[in-house]
Tab-separated table of C-alpha atoms in Angstrom:
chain	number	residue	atom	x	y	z
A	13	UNK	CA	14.015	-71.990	-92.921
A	14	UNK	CA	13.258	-75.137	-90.929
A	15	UNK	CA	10.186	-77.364	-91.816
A	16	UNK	CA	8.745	-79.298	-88.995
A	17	UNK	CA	7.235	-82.302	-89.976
A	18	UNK	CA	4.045	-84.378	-88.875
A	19	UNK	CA	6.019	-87.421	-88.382
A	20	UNK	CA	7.753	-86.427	-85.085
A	21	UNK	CA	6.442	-87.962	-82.329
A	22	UNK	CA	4.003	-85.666	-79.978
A	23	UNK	CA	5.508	-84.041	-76.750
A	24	UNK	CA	5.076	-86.100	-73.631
A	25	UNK	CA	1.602	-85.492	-71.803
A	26	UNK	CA	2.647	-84.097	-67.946
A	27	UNK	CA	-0.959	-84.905	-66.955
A	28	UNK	CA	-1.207	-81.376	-65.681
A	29	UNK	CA	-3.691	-79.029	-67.866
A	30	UNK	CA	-1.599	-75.715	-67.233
A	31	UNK	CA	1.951	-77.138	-68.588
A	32	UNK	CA	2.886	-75.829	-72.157
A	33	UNK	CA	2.714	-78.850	-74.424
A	34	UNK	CA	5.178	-77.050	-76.858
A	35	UNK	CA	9.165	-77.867	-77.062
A	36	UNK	CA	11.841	-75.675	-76.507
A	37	UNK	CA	12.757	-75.855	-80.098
A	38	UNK	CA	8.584	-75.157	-80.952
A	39	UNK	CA	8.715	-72.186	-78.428
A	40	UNK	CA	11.642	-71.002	-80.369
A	41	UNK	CA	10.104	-71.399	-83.826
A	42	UNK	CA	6.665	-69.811	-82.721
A	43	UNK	CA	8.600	-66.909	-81.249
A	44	UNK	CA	10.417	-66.225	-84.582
A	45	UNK	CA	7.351	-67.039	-86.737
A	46	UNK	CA	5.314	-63.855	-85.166
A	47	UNK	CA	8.527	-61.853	-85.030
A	48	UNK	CA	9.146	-62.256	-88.912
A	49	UNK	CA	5.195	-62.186	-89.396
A	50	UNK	CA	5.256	-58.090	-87.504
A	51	UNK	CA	8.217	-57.307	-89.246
A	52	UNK	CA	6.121	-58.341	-92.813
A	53	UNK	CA	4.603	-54.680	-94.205
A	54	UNK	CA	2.682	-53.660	-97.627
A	55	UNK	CA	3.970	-52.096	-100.190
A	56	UNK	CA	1.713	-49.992	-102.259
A	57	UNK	CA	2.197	-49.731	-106.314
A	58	UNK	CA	2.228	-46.474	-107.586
A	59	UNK	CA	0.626	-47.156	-110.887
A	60	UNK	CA	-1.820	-49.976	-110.316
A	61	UNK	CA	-2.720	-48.548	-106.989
A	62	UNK	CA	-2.197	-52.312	-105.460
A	63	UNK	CA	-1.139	-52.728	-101.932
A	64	UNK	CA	0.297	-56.245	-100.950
A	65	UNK	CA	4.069	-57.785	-100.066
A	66	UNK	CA	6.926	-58.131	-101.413
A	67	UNK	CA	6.188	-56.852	-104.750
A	68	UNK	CA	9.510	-55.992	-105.877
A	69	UNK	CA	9.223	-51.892	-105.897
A	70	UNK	CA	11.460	-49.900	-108.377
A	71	UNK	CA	10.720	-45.982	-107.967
A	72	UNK	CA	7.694	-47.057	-106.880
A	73	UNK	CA	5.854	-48.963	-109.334
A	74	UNK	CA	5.906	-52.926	-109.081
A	75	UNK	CA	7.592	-55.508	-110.884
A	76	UNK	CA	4.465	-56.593	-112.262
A	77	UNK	CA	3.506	-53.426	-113.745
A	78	UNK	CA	7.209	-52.954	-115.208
A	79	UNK	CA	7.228	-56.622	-116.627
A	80	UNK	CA	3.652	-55.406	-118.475
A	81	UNK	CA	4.575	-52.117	-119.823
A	82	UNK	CA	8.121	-53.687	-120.879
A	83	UNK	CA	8.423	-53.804	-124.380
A	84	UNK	CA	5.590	-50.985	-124.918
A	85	UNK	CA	6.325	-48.266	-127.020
A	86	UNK	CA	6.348	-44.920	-126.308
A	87	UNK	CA	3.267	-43.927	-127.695
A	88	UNK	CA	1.408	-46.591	-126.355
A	89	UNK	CA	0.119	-45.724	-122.402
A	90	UNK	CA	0.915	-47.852	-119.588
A	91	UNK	CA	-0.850	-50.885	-119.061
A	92	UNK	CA	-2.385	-50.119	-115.729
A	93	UNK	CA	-3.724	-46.385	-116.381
A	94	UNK	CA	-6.751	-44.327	-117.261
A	95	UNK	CA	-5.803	-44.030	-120.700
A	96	UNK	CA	-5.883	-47.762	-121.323
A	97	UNK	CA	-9.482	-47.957	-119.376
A	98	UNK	CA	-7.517	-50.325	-116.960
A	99	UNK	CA	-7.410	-47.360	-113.922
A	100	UNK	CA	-9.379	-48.604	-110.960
A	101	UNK	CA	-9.819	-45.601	-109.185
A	102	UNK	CA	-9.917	-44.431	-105.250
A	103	UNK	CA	-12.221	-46.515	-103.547
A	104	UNK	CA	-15.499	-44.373	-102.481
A	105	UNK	CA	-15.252	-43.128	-98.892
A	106	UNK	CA	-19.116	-44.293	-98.442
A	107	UNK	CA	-17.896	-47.530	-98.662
A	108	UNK	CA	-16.988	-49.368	-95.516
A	109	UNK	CA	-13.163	-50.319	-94.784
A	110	UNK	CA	-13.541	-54.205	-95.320
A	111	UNK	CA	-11.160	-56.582	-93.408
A	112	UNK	CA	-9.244	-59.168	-96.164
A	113	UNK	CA	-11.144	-62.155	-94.640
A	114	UNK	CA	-14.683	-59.914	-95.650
A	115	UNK	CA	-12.636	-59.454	-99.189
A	116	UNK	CA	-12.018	-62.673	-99.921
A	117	UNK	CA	-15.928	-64.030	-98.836
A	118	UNK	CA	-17.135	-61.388	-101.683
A	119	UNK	CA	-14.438	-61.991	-104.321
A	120	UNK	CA	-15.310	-64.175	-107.269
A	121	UNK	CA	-11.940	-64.988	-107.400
A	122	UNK	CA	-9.320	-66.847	-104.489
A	123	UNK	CA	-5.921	-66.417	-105.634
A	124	UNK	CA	-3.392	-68.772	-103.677
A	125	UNK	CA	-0.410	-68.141	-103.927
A	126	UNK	CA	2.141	-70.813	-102.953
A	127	UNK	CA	6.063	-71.013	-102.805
């Protein structure tokens, strides 16, 4: 992946309003940076009922919920289930379909997540 840095000097200004102020090399970046961005779906845990990316699906359940319920024994129910009071549930249908900005203003919690 290349990393642009802040240090680079700006583009030349063409004193004309309607000319693209971005490089070739920009143009190219931007181009691939929505391309990889549409490509970029959810994946939805079976178990936990948790949809999000890239989170490392075996058979369906993710490789959080596999790390949990690793060394549990066989008596013992999975972490994330109704059994162990941790099942979340369907979300009501009377509640509205919130967008992930409207999540995140009523969560108590931001997770950022950084790589």
């Amino acid at each position: 992946m290349e990393r642009r840095f802040f240090e680079l000097p700006d583009p030349d200004w063409m004193h004309d309003l309607s000319h693209c102020p971005l490089s070739d090399r920009d143009k190219e970046l931007l181009e691939k940076f929505w391309m990889e961005l549409e490509n970029d779906r959810m994946e939805h845990c079976a178990r936990y009922q948790e949809a999000w990316f890239d989170m490392g699906l075996k058979d369906g359940i993710c490789k959080r919920c596999i790390a949990k319920d690793k060394n549990k024994k066989e008596d013992e129910p999975w972490f994330f289930s109704a059994e162990n009071q941790l099942d979340f549930g369907l979300v009501p249908a009377f509640l509205p379909q919130l967008t992930i900005v409207e999540e995140m203003l009523i969560a108590r919690v931001h997770v950022l997540y950084v790589k």
